[in-house]
C-alpha cells in the first residue's frame, strides 16, 4: 500500500501562515519574514513546485507596474517545460504587492529579476534554501517538519474537494493525469477523519 501523502489541515495551514507573518510575536526582520511568508503562500495557494518558486521572476506576476490576476509560468520555469497560468487568490496578490514594496522597488528589480532572493546581488534563493526554510519554520510553528511539496499536496487536495480532476491536472501542470490521481486516494487527513468518526457521540444530558 502506498504511503499517504502529507497534507495539512485547514487549522494547520492557518497556524503555519500566522507564524510566518511578519507581525507574529517574536518575529525578526520584516522584509525576510514577509518574503518567507509569500513563498509558503504561493505554494499553498497556487501549488507551485519548489523549483518553480526558486525560478519565478517579477515578470511572471507583473506587467510593467501593474500586477497580473494570474501567475504566468513560462516554459523556462516549469518542470514539464510547458506554460501554465494559475489565477491568484486575493491574499496571494496582496502578499506579492507587499513584496514589491519591500523588495522589488527598493532594489530597482527588472522584470527578468528573480522574485525571491537573498541580500547579495539579487541572487535567487536555491531550492535547498527554500526547503530548509519550510522545514525549520514548519517545525517551529507546528511541532513537526514538512517539506515544500506538502504545501503543493495541500493545494491539490483542497482543489480536489471542490472541482474535477482535469482542472486540478491543469493547475498543477501534470503531463499525465495519472500523476494527479494520487489526490483521489486517501491522505493523512482522510484517515484521521475516518477514525474520528468512530468516536462515540456524547449523549445530551437533557
Short mmCIF file of C-alpha atoms in Angstrom, two decimals:
data_model
loop_
_atom_site.label_atom_id
_atom_site.label_comp_id
_atom_site.label_asym_id
_atom_site.label_seq_id
_atom_site.Cartn_x
_atom_site.Cartn_y
_atom_site.Cartn_z
CA UNK A 1 0.00 0.00 0.00
CA UNK A 2 1.34 3.42 -0.95
CA UNK A 3 2.21 5.76 1.88
CA UNK A 4 -0.44 8.51 2.29
CA UNK A 5 0.69 11.89 1.01
CA UNK A 6 1.38 14.56 3.61
CA UNK A 7 -1.40 17.15 3.71
CA UNK A 8 -2.01 19.95 6.20
CA UNK A 9 -5.41 20.51 7.77
CA UNK A 10 -7.08 23.91 7.47
CA UNK A 11 -6.15 24.61 11.09
CA UNK A 12 -2.51 23.71 10.48
CA UNK A 13 -2.42 25.91 7.37
CA UNK A 14 -3.76 28.85 9.36
CA UNK A 15 -1.33 28.29 12.22
CA UNK A 16 1.63 27.97 9.87
CA UNK A 17 0.84 31.09 7.86
CA UNK A 18 0.13 33.05 11.03
CA UNK A 19 3.54 32.05 12.38
CA UNK A 20 5.26 33.19 9.18
CA UNK A 21 3.59 36.60 9.11
CA UNK A 22 6.00 39.46 9.90
CA UNK A 23 3.72 40.77 12.67
CA UNK A 24 3.79 37.49 14.61
CA UNK A 25 5.17 37.81 18.16
CA UNK A 26 8.91 37.31 18.28
CA UNK A 27 9.42 37.51 14.51
CA UNK A 28 12.56 39.33 13.42
CA UNK A 29 13.22 41.15 10.15
CA UNK A 30 10.12 42.46 8.38
CA UNK A 31 11.46 42.01 4.84
CA UNK A 32 12.79 38.48 5.25
CA UNK A 33 9.73 37.35 7.21
CA UNK A 34 7.37 38.63 4.52
CA UNK A 35 9.44 37.01 1.78
CA UNK A 36 9.24 33.64 3.54
CA UNK A 37 5.51 34.06 4.15
CA UNK A 38 4.94 34.81 0.46
CA UNK A 39 6.97 31.80 -0.70
CA UNK A 40 4.92 29.47 1.51
CA UNK A 41 1.68 31.11 0.41
CA UNK A 42 2.48 30.79 -3.30
CA UNK A 43 2.90 27.03 -2.84
CA UNK A 44 -0.20 26.72 -0.67
CA UNK A 45 -2.50 28.95 -2.77
CA UNK A 46 -1.10 28.34 -6.28
CA UNK A 47 0.51 24.91 -6.00
CA UNK A 48 3.91 25.86 -7.38
CA UNK A 49 6.73 23.34 -7.16
CA UNK A 50 9.68 24.47 -5.06
CA UNK A 51 11.84 24.67 -8.20
CA UNK A 52 9.26 26.94 -9.81
CA UNK A 53 9.27 29.21 -6.77
CA UNK A 54 13.06 29.39 -6.96
CA UNK A 55 12.98 30.33 -10.67
CA UNK A 56 9.97 32.68 -10.53
CA UNK A 57 10.65 36.18 -11.87
CA UNK A 58 8.94 39.50 -11.37
CA UNK A 59 7.54 39.35 -14.92
CA UNK A 60 5.60 36.19 -14.05
CA UNK A 61 3.32 38.20 -11.75
CA UNK A 62 3.62 41.77 -13.08
CA UNK A 63 3.42 43.56 -16.43
CA UNK A 64 5.16 46.89 -16.17
CA UNK A 65 3.93 48.48 -12.95
CA UNK A 66 0.68 46.53 -12.88
CA UNK A 67 0.04 43.26 -11.14
CA UNK A 68 -1.49 40.43 -13.12
CA UNK A 69 -4.50 38.49 -11.90
CA UNK A 70 -2.67 35.26 -12.70
CA UNK A 71 0.75 33.73 -12.24
CA UNK A 72 2.03 33.08 -15.75
CA UNK A 73 4.63 30.31 -15.64
CA UNK A 74 6.76 30.14 -18.77
CA UNK A 75 8.45 27.06 -20.24
CA UNK A 76 11.78 28.08 -18.72
CA UNK A 77 10.31 27.81 -15.22
CA UNK A 78 8.09 24.74 -15.22
CA UNK A 79 9.28 21.20 -14.63
CA UNK A 80 7.40 19.89 -17.67
CA UNK A 81 8.62 22.72 -19.95
CA UNK A 82 5.05 23.71 -20.76
CA UNK A 83 3.44 27.03 -19.92
CA UNK A 84 0.63 27.24 -17.40
CA UNK A 85 -1.47 30.02 -15.93
CA UNK A 86 -2.73 29.98 -12.34
CA UNK A 87 -5.27 32.52 -11.06
CA UNK A 88 -4.18 34.24 -7.85
CA UNK A 89 -6.12 34.31 -4.61
CA UNK A 90 -6.69 37.79 -3.22
CA UNK A 91 -4.38 37.17 -0.27
CA UNK A 92 -1.58 35.97 -2.55
CA UNK A 93 -1.91 39.01 -4.79
CA UNK A 94 -1.78 41.25 -1.72
CA UNK A 95 1.33 39.46 -0.42
CA UNK A 96 3.07 39.96 -3.77
CA UNK A 97 2.20 43.66 -3.74
CA UNK A 98 3.93 43.95 -0.37
CA UNK A 99 6.92 42.07 -1.85
CA UNK A 100 7.07 44.77 -4.50
CA UNK A 101 7.07 47.49 -1.84
CA UNK A 102 9.65 45.80 0.40
CA UNK A 103 11.96 44.13 -2.12
CA UNK A 104 11.48 44.81 -5.80
CA UNK A 105 11.04 48.60 -5.86
CA UNK A 106 13.82 49.41 -3.32
CA UNK A 107 16.24 47.18 -5.25
CA UNK A 108 15.11 48.52 -8.64
CA UNK A 109 14.35 44.99 -9.82
CA UNK A 110 13.90 44.46 -13.54
CA UNK A 111 11.16 42.23 -14.98
CA UNK A 112 13.58 39.34 -15.51
CA UNK A 113 14.98 39.52 -11.97
CA UNK A 114 14.10 36.64 -9.68
CA UNK A 115 11.15 37.22 -7.35
CA UNK A 116 12.69 35.65 -4.25
CA UNK A 117 16.30 36.34 -3.40
CA UNK A 118 18.74 36.90 -0.57
CA UNK A 119 20.73 40.01 0.16
CA UNK A 120 23.67 39.54 -2.21
CA UNK A 121 23.38 40.74 -5.81
CA UNK A 122 19.72 39.72 -6.05
CA UNK A 123 20.73 36.07 -6.48
CA UNK A 124 17.75 33.75 -6.38
CA UNK A 125 17.17 31.51 -3.40
CA UNK A 126 18.10 27.94 -4.25
CA UNK A 127 15.72 25.02 -3.94
CA UNK A 128 17.74 23.81 -0.98
CA UNK A 129 17.48 27.17 0.81
CA UNK A 130 13.71 27.22 0.37
CA UNK A 131 13.44 23.62 1.56
CA UNK A 132 15.41 24.45 4.72
CA UNK A 133 13.21 27.47 5.42
CA UNK A 134 9.98 25.48 5.08
CA UNK A 135 11.38 22.57 7.07
CA UNK A 136 12.54 24.70 10.01
CA UNK A 137 9.63 27.15 10.10
CA UNK A 138 7.02 24.39 9.97
CA UNK A 139 8.73 22.60 12.84
CA UNK A 140 8.75 25.82 14.87
CA UNK A 141 5.11 26.58 14.06
CA UNK A 142 3.51 23.13 14.12
CA UNK A 143 5.87 20.92 16.08
CA UNK A 144 6.73 18.78 13.06
CA UNK A 145 8.66 19.44 9.88
CA UNK A 146 7.18 19.41 6.40
CA UNK A 147 8.80 19.75 3.00
CA UNK A 148 7.65 22.23 0.35
CA UNK A 149 5.83 19.52 -1.60
CA UNK A 150 3.44 19.09 1.33
CA UNK A 151 2.16 22.60 0.62
CA UNK A 152 1.59 21.68 -3.04
CA UNK A 153 -0.10 18.46 -1.91
CA UNK A 154 -2.37 20.50 0.36
CA UNK A 155 -3.26 22.86 -2.50
CA UNK A 156 -4.15 19.92 -4.74
CA UNK A 157 -6.15 18.09 -2.08
CA UNK A 158 -8.21 21.20 -1.32
CA UNK A 159 -8.91 21.63 -5.05
CA UNK A 160 -9.99 18.00 -5.44
CA UNK A 161 -12.76 18.53 -2.91
CA UNK A 162 -14.16 21.44 -4.96
CA UNK A 163 -13.53 20.71 -8.63
CA UNK A 164 -12.81 17.94 -11.13
CA UNK A 165 -9.55 16.12 -11.72
CA UNK A 166 -8.91 17.66 -15.15
CA UNK A 167 -8.85 21.17 -13.71
CA UNK A 168 -6.55 20.03 -10.92
CA UNK A 169 -4.24 18.45 -13.50
CA UNK A 170 -4.10 21.73 -15.45
CA UNK A 171 -3.38 23.88 -12.40
CA UNK A 172 -0.68 21.51 -11.13
CA UNK A 173 0.95 21.24 -14.54
CA UNK A 174 0.92 17.45 -14.62
CA UNK A 175 1.75 15.99 -18.03
CA UNK A 176 -0.23 12.86 -17.20
CA UNK A 177 -3.49 12.56 -15.32
CA UNK A 178 -2.04 9.51 -13.55
CA UNK A 179 0.13 11.91 -11.54
CA UNK A 180 -2.98 13.80 -10.45
CA UNK A 181 -4.84 10.65 -9.42
CA UNK A 182 -2.83 10.35 -6.21
CA UNK A 183 -5.12 13.07 -4.85
CA UNK A 184 -8.12 10.78 -5.28
CA UNK A 185 -6.50 8.35 -2.83
CA UNK A 186 -6.81 8.66 0.95
CA UNK A 187 -4.36 11.04 2.62
CA UNK A 188 -3.41 11.51 6.25
CA UNK A 189 -6.30 13.92 6.85
CA UNK A 190 -8.81 11.49 5.32
CA UNK A 191 -7.55 8.67 7.53
CA UNK A 192 -7.77 10.81 10.68
CA UNK A 193 -11.30 11.93 9.78
CA UNK A 194 -12.36 8.32 9.27
CA UNK A 195 -11.05 7.28 12.69
CA UNK A 196 -12.55 10.34 14.39
CA UNK A 197 -15.95 9.29 13.03
CA UNK A 198 -15.73 6.19 15.25
CA UNK A 199 -15.70 8.29 18.42
CA UNK A 200 -18.99 7.94 20.30
CA UNK A 201 -21.23 10.99 20.09
CA UNK A 202 -21.63 12.49 23.59
CA UNK A 203 -25.13 11.99 24.91
CA UNK A 204 -27.19 15.08 25.61
CA UNK A 205 -27.76 15.18 29.39
CA UNK A 206 -31.16 16.74 28.75
#
